[in-house]
mmCIF file of N, CA, C and O in Angstrom:
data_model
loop_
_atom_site.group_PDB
_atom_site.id
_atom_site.type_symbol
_atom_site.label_atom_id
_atom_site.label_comp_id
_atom_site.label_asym_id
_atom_site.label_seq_id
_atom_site.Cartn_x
_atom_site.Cartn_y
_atom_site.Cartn_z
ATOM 1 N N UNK A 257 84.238 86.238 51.671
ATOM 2 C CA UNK A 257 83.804 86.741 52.959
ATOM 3 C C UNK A 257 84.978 86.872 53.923
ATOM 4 O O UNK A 257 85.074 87.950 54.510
ATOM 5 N N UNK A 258 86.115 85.686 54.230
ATOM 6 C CA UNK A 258 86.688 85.794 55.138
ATOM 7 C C UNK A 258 88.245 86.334 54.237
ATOM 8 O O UNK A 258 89.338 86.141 54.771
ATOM 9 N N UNK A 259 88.148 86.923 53.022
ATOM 10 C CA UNK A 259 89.587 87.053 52.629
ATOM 11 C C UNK A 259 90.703 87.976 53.086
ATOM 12 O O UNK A 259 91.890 87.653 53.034
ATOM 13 N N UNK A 260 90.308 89.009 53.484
ATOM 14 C CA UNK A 260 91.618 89.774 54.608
ATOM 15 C C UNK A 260 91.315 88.909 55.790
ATOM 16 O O UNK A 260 91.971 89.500 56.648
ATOM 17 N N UNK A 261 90.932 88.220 56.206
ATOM 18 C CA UNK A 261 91.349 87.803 57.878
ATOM 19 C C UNK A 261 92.521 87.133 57.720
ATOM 20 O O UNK A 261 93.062 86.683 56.710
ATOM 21 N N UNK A 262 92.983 87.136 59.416
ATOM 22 C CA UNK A 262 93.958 86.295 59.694
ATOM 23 C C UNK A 262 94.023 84.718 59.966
ATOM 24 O O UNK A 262 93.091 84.269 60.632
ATOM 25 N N UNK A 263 94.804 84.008 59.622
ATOM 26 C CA UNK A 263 94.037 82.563 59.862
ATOM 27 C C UNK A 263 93.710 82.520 60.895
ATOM 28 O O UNK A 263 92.811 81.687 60.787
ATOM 29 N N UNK A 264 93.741 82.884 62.277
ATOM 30 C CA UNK A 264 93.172 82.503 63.741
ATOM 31 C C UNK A 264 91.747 83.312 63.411
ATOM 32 O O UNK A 264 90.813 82.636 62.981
ATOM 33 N N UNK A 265 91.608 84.402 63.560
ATOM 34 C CA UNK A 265 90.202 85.118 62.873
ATOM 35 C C UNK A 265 89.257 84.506 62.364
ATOM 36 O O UNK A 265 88.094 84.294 62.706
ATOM 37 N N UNK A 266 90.463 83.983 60.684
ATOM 38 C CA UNK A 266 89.210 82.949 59.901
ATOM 39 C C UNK A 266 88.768 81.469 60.509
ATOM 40 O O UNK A 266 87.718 80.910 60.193
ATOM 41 N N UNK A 267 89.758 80.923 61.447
ATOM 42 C CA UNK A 267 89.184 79.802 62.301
ATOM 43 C C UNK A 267 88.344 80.253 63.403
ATOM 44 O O UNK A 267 88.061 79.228 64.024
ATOM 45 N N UNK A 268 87.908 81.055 63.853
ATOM 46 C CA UNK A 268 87.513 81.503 65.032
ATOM 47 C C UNK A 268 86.170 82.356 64.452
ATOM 48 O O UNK A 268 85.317 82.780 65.231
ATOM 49 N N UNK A 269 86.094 82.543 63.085
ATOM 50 C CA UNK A 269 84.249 82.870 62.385
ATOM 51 C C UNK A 269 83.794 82.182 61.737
ATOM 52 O O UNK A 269 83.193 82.514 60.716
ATOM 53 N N UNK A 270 83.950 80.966 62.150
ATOM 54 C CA UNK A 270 83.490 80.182 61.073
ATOM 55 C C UNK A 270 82.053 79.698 61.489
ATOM 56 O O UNK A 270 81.788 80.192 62.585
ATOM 57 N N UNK A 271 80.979 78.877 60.994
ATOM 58 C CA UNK A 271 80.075 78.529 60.993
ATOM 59 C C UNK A 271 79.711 77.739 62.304
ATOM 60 O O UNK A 271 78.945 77.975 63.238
ATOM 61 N N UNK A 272 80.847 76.367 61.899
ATOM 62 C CA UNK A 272 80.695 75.444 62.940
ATOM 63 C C UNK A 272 81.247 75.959 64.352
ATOM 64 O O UNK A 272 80.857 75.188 65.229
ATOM 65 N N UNK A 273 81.941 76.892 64.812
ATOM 66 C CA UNK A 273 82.360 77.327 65.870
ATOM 67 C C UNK A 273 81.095 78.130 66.319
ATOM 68 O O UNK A 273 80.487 77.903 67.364
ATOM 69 N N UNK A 274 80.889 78.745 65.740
ATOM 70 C CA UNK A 274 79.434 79.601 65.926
ATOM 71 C C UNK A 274 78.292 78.876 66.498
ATOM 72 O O UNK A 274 77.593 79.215 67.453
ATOM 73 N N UNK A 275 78.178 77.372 65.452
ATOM 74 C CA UNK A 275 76.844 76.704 66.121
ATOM 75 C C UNK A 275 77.708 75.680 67.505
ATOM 76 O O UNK A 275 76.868 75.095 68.189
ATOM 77 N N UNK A 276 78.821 75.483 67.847
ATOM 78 C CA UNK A 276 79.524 74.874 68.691
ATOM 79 C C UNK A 276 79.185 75.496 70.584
ATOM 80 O O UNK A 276 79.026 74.988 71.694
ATOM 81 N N UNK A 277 79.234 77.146 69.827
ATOM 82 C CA UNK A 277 79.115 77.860 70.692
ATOM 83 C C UNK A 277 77.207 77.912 71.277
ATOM 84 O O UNK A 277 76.662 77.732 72.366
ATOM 85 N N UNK A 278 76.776 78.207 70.075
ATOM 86 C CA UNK A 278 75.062 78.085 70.702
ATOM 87 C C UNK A 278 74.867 76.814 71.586
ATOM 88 O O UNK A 278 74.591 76.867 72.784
ATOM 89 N N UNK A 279 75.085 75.350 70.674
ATOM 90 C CA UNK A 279 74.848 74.331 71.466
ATOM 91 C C UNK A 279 75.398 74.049 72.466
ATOM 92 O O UNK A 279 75.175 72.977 73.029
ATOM 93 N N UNK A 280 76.639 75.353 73.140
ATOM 94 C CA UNK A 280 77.679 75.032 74.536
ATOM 95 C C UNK A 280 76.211 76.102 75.409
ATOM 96 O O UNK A 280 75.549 75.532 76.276
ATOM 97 N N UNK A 281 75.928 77.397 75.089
ATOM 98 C CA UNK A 281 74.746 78.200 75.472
ATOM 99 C C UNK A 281 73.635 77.541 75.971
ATOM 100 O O UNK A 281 73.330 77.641 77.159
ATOM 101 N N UNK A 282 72.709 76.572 74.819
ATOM 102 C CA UNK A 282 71.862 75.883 74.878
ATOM 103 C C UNK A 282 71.790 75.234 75.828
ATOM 104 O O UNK A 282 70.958 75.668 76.624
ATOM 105 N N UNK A 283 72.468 74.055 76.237
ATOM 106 C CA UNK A 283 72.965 72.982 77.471
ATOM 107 C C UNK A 283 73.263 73.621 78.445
ATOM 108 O O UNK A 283 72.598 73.201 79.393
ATOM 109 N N UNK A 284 74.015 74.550 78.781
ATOM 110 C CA UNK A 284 74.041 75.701 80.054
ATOM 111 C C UNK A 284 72.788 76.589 80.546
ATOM 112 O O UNK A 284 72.513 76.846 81.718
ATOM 113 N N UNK A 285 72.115 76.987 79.433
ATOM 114 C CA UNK A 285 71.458 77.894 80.156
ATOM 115 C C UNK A 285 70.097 77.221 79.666
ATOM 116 O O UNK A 285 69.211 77.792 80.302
ATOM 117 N N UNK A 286 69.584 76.359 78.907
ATOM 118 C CA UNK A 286 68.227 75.935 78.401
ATOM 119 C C UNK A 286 67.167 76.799 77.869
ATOM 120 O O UNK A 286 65.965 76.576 78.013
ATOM 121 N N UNK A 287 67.707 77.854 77.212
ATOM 122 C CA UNK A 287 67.631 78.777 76.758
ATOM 123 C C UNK A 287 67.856 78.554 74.945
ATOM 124 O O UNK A 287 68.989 78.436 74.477
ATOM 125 N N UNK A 288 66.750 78.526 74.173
ATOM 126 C CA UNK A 288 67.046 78.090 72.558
ATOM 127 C C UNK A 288 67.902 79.449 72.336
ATOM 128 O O UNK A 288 67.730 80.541 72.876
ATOM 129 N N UNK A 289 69.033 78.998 71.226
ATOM 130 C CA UNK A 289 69.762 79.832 70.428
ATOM 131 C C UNK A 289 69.586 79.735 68.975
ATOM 132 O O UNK A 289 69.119 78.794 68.333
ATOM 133 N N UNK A 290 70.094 81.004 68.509
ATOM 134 C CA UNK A 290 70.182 81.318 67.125
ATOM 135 C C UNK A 290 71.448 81.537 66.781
ATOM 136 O O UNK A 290 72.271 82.109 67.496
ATOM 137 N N UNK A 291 71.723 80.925 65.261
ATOM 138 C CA UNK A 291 72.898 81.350 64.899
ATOM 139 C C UNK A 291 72.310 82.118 63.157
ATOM 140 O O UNK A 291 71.528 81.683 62.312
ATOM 141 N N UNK A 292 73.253 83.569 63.236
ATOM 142 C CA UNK A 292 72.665 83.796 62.468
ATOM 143 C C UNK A 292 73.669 84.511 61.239
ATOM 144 O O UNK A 292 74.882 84.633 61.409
ATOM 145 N N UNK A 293 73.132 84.854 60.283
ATOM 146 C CA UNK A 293 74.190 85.877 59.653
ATOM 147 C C UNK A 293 74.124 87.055 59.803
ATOM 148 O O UNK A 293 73.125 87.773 59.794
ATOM 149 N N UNK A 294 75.164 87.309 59.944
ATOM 150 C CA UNK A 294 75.672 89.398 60.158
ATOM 151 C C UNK A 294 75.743 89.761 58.660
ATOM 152 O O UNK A 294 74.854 90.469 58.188
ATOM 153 N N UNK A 295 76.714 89.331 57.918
ATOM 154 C CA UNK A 295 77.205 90.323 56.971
ATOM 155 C C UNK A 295 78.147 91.099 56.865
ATOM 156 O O UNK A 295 78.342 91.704 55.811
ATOM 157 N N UNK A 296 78.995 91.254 58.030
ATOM 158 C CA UNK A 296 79.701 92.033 58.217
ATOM 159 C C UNK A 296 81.130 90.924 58.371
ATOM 160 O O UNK A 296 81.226 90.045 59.227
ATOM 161 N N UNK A 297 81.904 91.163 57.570
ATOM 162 C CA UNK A 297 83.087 90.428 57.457
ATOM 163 C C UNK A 297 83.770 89.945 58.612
ATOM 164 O O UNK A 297 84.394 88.884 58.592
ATOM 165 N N UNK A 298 83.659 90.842 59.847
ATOM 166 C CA UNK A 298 84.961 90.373 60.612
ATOM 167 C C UNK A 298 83.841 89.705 61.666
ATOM 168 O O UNK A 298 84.247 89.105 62.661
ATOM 169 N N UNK A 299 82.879 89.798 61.480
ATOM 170 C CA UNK A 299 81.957 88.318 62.583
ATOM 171 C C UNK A 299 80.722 88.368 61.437
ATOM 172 O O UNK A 299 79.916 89.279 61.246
ATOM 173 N N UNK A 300 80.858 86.989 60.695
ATOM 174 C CA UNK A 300 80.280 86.615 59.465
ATOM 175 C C UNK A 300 79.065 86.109 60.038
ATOM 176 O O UNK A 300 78.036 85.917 59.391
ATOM 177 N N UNK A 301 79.222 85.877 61.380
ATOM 178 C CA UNK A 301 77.846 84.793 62.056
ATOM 179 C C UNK A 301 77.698 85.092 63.198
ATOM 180 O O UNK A 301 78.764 85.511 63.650
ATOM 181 N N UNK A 302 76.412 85.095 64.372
ATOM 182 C CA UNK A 302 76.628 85.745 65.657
ATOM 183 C C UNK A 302 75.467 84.659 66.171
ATOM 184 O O UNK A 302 74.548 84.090 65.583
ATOM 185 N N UNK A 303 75.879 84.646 67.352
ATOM 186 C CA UNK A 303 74.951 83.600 68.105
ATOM 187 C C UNK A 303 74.460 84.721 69.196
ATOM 188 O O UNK A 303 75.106 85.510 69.886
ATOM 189 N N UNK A 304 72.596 84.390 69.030
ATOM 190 C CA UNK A 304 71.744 85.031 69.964
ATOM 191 C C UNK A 304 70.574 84.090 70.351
ATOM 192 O O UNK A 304 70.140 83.016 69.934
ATOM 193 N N UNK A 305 70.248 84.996 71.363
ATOM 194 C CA UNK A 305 68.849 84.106 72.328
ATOM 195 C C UNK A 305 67.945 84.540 72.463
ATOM 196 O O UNK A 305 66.998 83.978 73.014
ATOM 197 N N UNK A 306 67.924 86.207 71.794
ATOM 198 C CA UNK A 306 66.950 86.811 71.188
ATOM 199 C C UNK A 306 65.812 86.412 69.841
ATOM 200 O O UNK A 306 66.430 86.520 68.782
ATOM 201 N N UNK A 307 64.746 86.106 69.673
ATOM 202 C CA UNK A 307 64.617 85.237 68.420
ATOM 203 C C UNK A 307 64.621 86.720 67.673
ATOM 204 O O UNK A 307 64.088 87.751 68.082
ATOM 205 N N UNK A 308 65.592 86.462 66.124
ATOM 206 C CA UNK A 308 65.978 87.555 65.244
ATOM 207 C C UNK A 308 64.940 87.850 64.186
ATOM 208 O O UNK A 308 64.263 87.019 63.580
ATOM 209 N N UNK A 309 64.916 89.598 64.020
ATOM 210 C CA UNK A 309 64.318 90.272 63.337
ATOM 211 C C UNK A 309 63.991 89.327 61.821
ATOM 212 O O UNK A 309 64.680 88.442 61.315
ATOM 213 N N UNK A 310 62.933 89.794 61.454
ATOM 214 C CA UNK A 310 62.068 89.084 60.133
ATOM 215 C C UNK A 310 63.469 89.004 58.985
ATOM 216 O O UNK A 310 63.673 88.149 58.123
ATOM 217 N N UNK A 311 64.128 89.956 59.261
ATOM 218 C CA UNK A 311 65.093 90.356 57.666
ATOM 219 C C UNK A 311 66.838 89.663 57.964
ATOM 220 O O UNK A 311 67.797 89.802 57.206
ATOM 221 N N UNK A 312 66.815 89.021 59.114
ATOM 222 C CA UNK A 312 68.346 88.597 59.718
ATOM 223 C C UNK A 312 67.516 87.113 59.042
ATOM 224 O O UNK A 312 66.298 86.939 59.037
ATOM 225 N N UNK A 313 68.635 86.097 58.467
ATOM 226 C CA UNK A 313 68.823 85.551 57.968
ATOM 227 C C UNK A 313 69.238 84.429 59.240
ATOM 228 O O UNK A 313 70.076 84.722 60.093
ATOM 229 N N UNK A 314 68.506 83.096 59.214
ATOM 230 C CA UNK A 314 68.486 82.740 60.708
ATOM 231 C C UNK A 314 69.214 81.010 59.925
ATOM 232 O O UNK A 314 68.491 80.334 59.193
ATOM 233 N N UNK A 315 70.314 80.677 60.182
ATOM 234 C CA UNK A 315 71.427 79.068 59.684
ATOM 235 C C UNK A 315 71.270 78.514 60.531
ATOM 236 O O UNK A 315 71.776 77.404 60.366
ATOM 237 N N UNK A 316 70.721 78.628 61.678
ATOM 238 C CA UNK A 316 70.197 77.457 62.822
ATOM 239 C C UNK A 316 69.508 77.731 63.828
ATOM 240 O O UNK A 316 69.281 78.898 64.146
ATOM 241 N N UNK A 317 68.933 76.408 64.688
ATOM 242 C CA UNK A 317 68.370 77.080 65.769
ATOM 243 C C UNK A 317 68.543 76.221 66.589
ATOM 244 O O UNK A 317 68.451 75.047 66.231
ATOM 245 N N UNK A 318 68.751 76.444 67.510
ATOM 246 C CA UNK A 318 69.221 75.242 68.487
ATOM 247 C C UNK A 318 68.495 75.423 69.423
ATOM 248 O O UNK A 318 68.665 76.454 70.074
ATOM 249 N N UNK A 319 67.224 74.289 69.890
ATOM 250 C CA UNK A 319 66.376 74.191 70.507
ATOM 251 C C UNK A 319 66.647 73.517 71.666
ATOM 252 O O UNK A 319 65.753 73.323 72.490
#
């Protein structure tokens, strides 16, 4: 998934930064987040507050 990135890139899509970021969202705005998968190589994971479509593939939820 992350093999052409650059190492700052590949530290900066990673999983735990992703859910780091929802649970920084979460506590600010009290607002549940999703972290979810894209698929798309250069942002492997995306954090939303939208709850995601039936077919997006949902790795957390931060309530």
């Amino acid at each position: 998934m992350s093999a052409g990135l650059s190492p700052l890139r590949r530290r900066l899509t990673t999983f735990e930064r992703c859910y780091a970021v929802a649970t920084q969202l979460r506590r600010e705005t009290h607002v549940d987040q999703f972290v979810i998968r894209t698929g798309i190589p250069l942002q492997p994971f995306r954090v939303t507050a939208r709850r995601p479509a039936d077919d997006d593939v949902i790795l957390a939820w931060v309530a």
